[in-house]
Amino acid sequence: MSVVESKRSKSRLEVIHNYYKLREQMTFVLFNDFGYSRKKAAARLSHKYFLNQPREDLTEPEKIIYDDMLEHSDKIFKEFVERERAYLTKLLQELGTHLVSANGIYMTIPEEAIERRLEQDKAIAACYSIVTEFNCVLRTLPVSASKYAEASKLMKREISLIKGWRQSDNKRRKQLLDSASSISAANFANVNSNGNANCNNASNSNGVRLDFKETASTRG
C-alpha cells in the first residue's frame, strides 16, 4: 500500500535535489529582470495616470509629462531590479549553505543534534525570507505573478521537505538529548578519598544527589 506523500519521511538527498531545481528556476527569473520591461511600465503608467490612453492619443504637453514620468519610473524600477536580484541571490546562496551544512552533520552527540537542527531552522528561515522578498517584488514591479508559478511551487515543496527532514530527525535527536540529560543528572556530585570532588555516582548508593523540591518549611 502506498504512503501519503505528506506522511513519508523526507530524504536529505530529496531536499538538496529540490533546492538545485529551485535555484535554477529562480536564477532564470532573476536574470530576466523578474519579467519586468519598459513596455509594461508604460502600460501601468497609462492606466494609472492617463486613463489607459496610449501615448499617441495624448496631447503634446501630456506627452512631455508622460515621457518624463516613464523615464523616471523606468530608472527607479531598474535600480530596484538590480538591488533585489543581488539580495535574492544572496538568500538563495545562504539557503544552500545551511542545507549542505545540516546534511554534513551526522548526529552522534547532543551538540551535533543541536547544530544540525539550527542549520535546518536557518534554511527554513531563508526560504521564508525569499518568499517575503518575492512578494515585495510583485507589489512593486509591473509584472505578472504567473511568471513565478514554477518557482513558487518549488519553494513550497522545499519548505515542506525541510520540515519533513527535520521531523524525521526527532527520534534520534530526542535519544541524544535525553541521554545527555540522564548522564548529567546521574553524575551530579561525589567526593574522592583524596578530597577532590567529582560527579560520577550521584544517582546510586555511592553518591548523593540533592533534591531541590520546594517544601513547606522553605516556603515559610
Coordinates of C-alpha atoms in Angstrom, one line a residue:
M1 CA 0.0 0.0 0.0
S2 CA 1.4 3.4 -0.9
V3 CA 2.0 6.0 1.8
V4 CA 0.5 9.5 1.5
E5 CA 3.3 11.9 0.4
S6 CA 2.8 14.2 3.4
K7 CA 3.5 11.3 5.7
R8 CA 6.6 9.9 4.0
S9 CA 10.0 10.5 5.6
K10 CA 11.9 13.2 3.8
S11 CA 15.2 12.2 2.3
R12 CA 18.1 14.6 2.7
L13 CA 19.0 14.0 -0.9
E14 CA 15.5 14.9 -1.9
V15 CA 15.8 18.2 -0.1
I16 CA 19.1 19.0 -1.8
H17 CA 17.8 17.9 -5.2
N18 CA 14.8 20.1 -5.0
Y19 CA 16.9 23.0 -3.9
Y20 CA 19.0 22.8 -7.0
K21 CA 15.8 22.8 -9.1
L22 CA 14.6 25.8 -7.2
R23 CA 17.9 27.6 -7.6
E24 CA 17.8 27.0 -11.3
Q25 CA 14.3 28.3 -11.7
M26 CA 14.8 31.4 -9.5
T27 CA 18.1 32.2 -11.3
F28 CA 16.2 32.2 -14.6
V29 CA 13.6 34.7 -13.1
L30 CA 16.3 36.9 -11.5
F31 CA 18.3 37.3 -14.7
N32 CA 15.2 38.0 -16.8
D33 CA 14.6 41.1 -14.6
F34 CA 11.6 39.3 -12.8
G35 CA 9.7 39.7 -16.0
Y36 CA 9.9 43.5 -16.0
S37 CA 10.0 45.5 -19.2
R38 CA 9.8 49.2 -20.2
K39 CA 6.7 48.3 -22.2
K40 CA 4.9 47.0 -19.0
A41 CA 6.0 50.1 -17.1
A42 CA 4.4 52.3 -19.9
A43 CA 1.2 50.3 -19.7
R44 CA 1.0 50.8 -15.9
L45 CA 1.7 54.5 -16.3
S46 CA -1.1 54.9 -18.9
H47 CA -3.5 53.0 -16.8
K48 CA -2.7 54.9 -13.6
Y49 CA -2.3 58.5 -14.8
F50 CA -3.7 58.8 -18.3
L51 CA -7.0 56.8 -18.3
N52 CA -5.4 54.0 -20.3
Q53 CA -4.8 56.3 -23.3
P54 CA -1.8 55.3 -25.4
R55 CA 0.9 57.8 -25.8
E56 CA 0.0 58.7 -29.4
D57 CA -3.5 59.8 -28.3
L58 CA -2.1 62.3 -25.7
T59 CA -1.8 66.0 -26.3
E60 CA 1.8 67.4 -26.8
P61 CA 2.0 68.7 -23.2
E62 CA 0.7 65.4 -21.9
K63 CA 3.3 63.5 -24.0
I64 CA 6.1 65.5 -22.4
I65 CA 4.8 64.7 -18.9
Y66 CA 4.3 61.1 -19.9
D67 CA 7.9 60.7 -21.3
D68 CA 9.4 62.3 -18.1
M69 CA 7.3 60.0 -15.8
L70 CA 8.2 56.9 -17.8
E71 CA 11.9 57.8 -17.9
H72 CA 11.9 58.3 -14.1
S73 CA 9.9 55.2 -13.3
D74 CA 12.0 53.1 -15.6
K75 CA 15.2 54.2 -13.9
I76 CA 13.8 53.5 -10.5
F77 CA 12.4 50.1 -11.5
K78 CA 15.8 49.1 -13.0
E79 CA 17.6 50.1 -9.8
F80 CA 15.1 48.1 -7.8
V81 CA 15.6 45.1 -10.0
E82 CA 19.4 45.2 -9.6
R83 CA 19.1 45.5 -5.8
E84 CA 16.5 42.7 -5.4
R85 CA 18.4 40.4 -7.8
A86 CA 21.6 40.8 -5.6
Y87 CA 19.7 40.3 -2.4
L88 CA 17.7 37.3 -3.5
T89 CA 20.8 35.7 -5.0
K90 CA 22.5 36.1 -1.6
L91 CA 19.4 34.5 0.2
L92 CA 19.5 31.6 -2.3
Q93 CA 23.2 31.0 -1.6
E94 CA 22.6 31.1 2.2
L95 CA 19.8 28.6 1.8
G96 CA 22.1 26.2 0.0
T97 CA 24.8 26.8 2.6
H98 CA 22.5 25.9 5.5
L99 CA 21.2 22.8 3.7
V100 CA 24.7 21.5 2.9
S101 CA 25.8 22.2 6.5
A102 CA 22.9 20.4 8.0
N103 CA 23.4 17.5 5.6
G104 CA 27.0 17.2 6.6
I105 CA 26.3 16.8 10.3
Y106 CA 25.8 13.2 11.4
M107 CA 24.2 13.1 14.9
T108 CA 26.3 11.1 17.2
I109 CA 26.4 13.5 20.2
P110 CA 23.9 16.1 21.6
E111 CA 26.0 19.0 20.3
E112 CA 25.7 17.7 16.7
A113 CA 22.0 17.2 17.1
I114 CA 21.6 20.8 18.2
E115 CA 23.8 22.2 15.5
R116 CA 22.0 20.2 12.8
R117 CA 18.6 21.4 13.9
L118 CA 19.9 25.0 14.0
E119 CA 21.1 24.8 10.4
Q120 CA 17.7 23.3 9.3
D121 CA 15.9 26.1 11.1
K122 CA 18.1 28.7 9.3
A123 CA 17.3 27.0 6.0
I124 CA 13.6 27.4 6.6
A125 CA 14.1 31.0 7.7
A126 CA 16.0 31.7 4.4
C127 CA 13.0 30.2 2.5
Y128 CA 10.5 32.5 4.1
S129 CA 12.8 35.5 3.6
I130 CA 12.9 34.6 -0.1
V131 CA 9.1 34.3 -0.3
T132 CA 8.7 37.7 1.5
E133 CA 11.1 39.4 -0.9
F134 CA 9.4 38.0 -4.0
N135 CA 6.0 39.2 -2.7
C136 CA 7.6 42.7 -2.3
V137 CA 8.8 42.4 -6.0
L138 CA 5.3 41.5 -7.1
R139 CA 3.8 44.5 -5.3
T140 CA 6.4 46.9 -6.7
L141 CA 7.1 45.9 -10.3
P142 CA 4.5 45.8 -13.2
V143 CA 4.9 42.1 -13.6
S144 CA 2.5 39.1 -13.5
A145 CA 2.5 36.6 -10.7
S146 CA 2.3 33.8 -13.3
K147 CA 6.0 34.4 -14.0
Y148 CA 6.8 32.9 -10.6
A149 CA 4.4 30.0 -10.7
E150 CA 7.0 27.3 -11.1
A151 CA 9.4 28.9 -8.6
S152 CA 6.6 29.3 -6.1
K153 CA 5.7 25.6 -6.5
L154 CA 9.3 24.5 -5.9
M155 CA 9.6 26.9 -2.9
K156 CA 6.5 25.4 -1.2
R157 CA 7.9 22.0 -1.8
E158 CA 11.3 22.9 -0.4
I159 CA 9.8 24.2 2.8
S160 CA 7.7 21.1 3.2
L161 CA 10.8 18.9 2.5
I162 CA 12.9 20.6 5.1
K163 CA 10.2 20.4 7.7
G164 CA 9.8 16.7 7.0
W165 CA 13.5 16.2 7.1
R166 CA 13.7 18.0 10.5
Q167 CA 10.8 15.9 11.8
S168 CA 12.5 12.7 10.7
D169 CA 15.4 13.6 12.9
N170 CA 13.3 14.0 16.0
K171 CA 13.6 10.4 17.3
R172 CA 17.4 10.3 17.1
R173 CA 17.7 13.9 18.4
K174 CA 15.5 13.1 21.4
Q175 CA 17.6 10.0 22.2
L176 CA 20.8 12.0 22.2
L177 CA 19.4 14.9 24.2
D178 CA 17.7 12.6 26.7
S179 CA 20.9 10.6 27.2
A180 CA 22.8 13.8 27.8
S181 CA 20.2 14.8 30.4
S182 CA 20.3 11.5 32.2
I183 CA 24.1 11.5 32.3
S184 CA 24.2 15.0 33.6
A185 CA 21.7 14.1 36.3
A186 CA 23.4 10.8 37.3
N187 CA 26.8 12.4 37.6
F188 CA 25.9 15.3 39.9
A189 CA 28.2 15.1 42.9
N190 CA 30.8 12.8 44.6
V191 CA 33.9 13.3 46.6
N192 CA 37.0 11.1 46.1
S193 CA 39.0 9.7 49.0
N194 CA 41.7 12.4 48.4
G195 CA 39.2 15.1 48.9
N196 CA 38.7 16.0 45.2
A197 CA 35.2 16.5 44.0
N198 CA 33.7 14.6 41.0
C199 CA 30.2 13.7 39.8
N200 CA 30.4 10.1 38.9
N201 CA 27.9 8.4 41.2
A202 CA 25.2 10.9 42.1
S203 CA 22.2 8.6 41.2
N204 CA 23.3 5.5 43.0
S205 CA 24.2 4.5 46.6
N206 CA 27.8 5.6 46.2
G207 CA 26.8 9.3 45.9
V208 CA 24.4 12.0 46.9
R209 CA 22.0 13.8 44.6
L210 CA 20.4 16.8 46.1
D211 CA 16.6 17.3 46.0
F212 CA 15.7 20.9 45.2
K213 CA 11.9 20.4 45.6
E214 CA 10.3 23.2 47.5
T215 CA 8.9 22.2 50.9
A216 CA 6.5 23.8 53.3
S217 CA 9.4 24.9 55.6
T218 CA 11.3 26.5 52.7
R219 CA 8.2 28.3 51.5
G220 CA 8.0 29.7 55.1

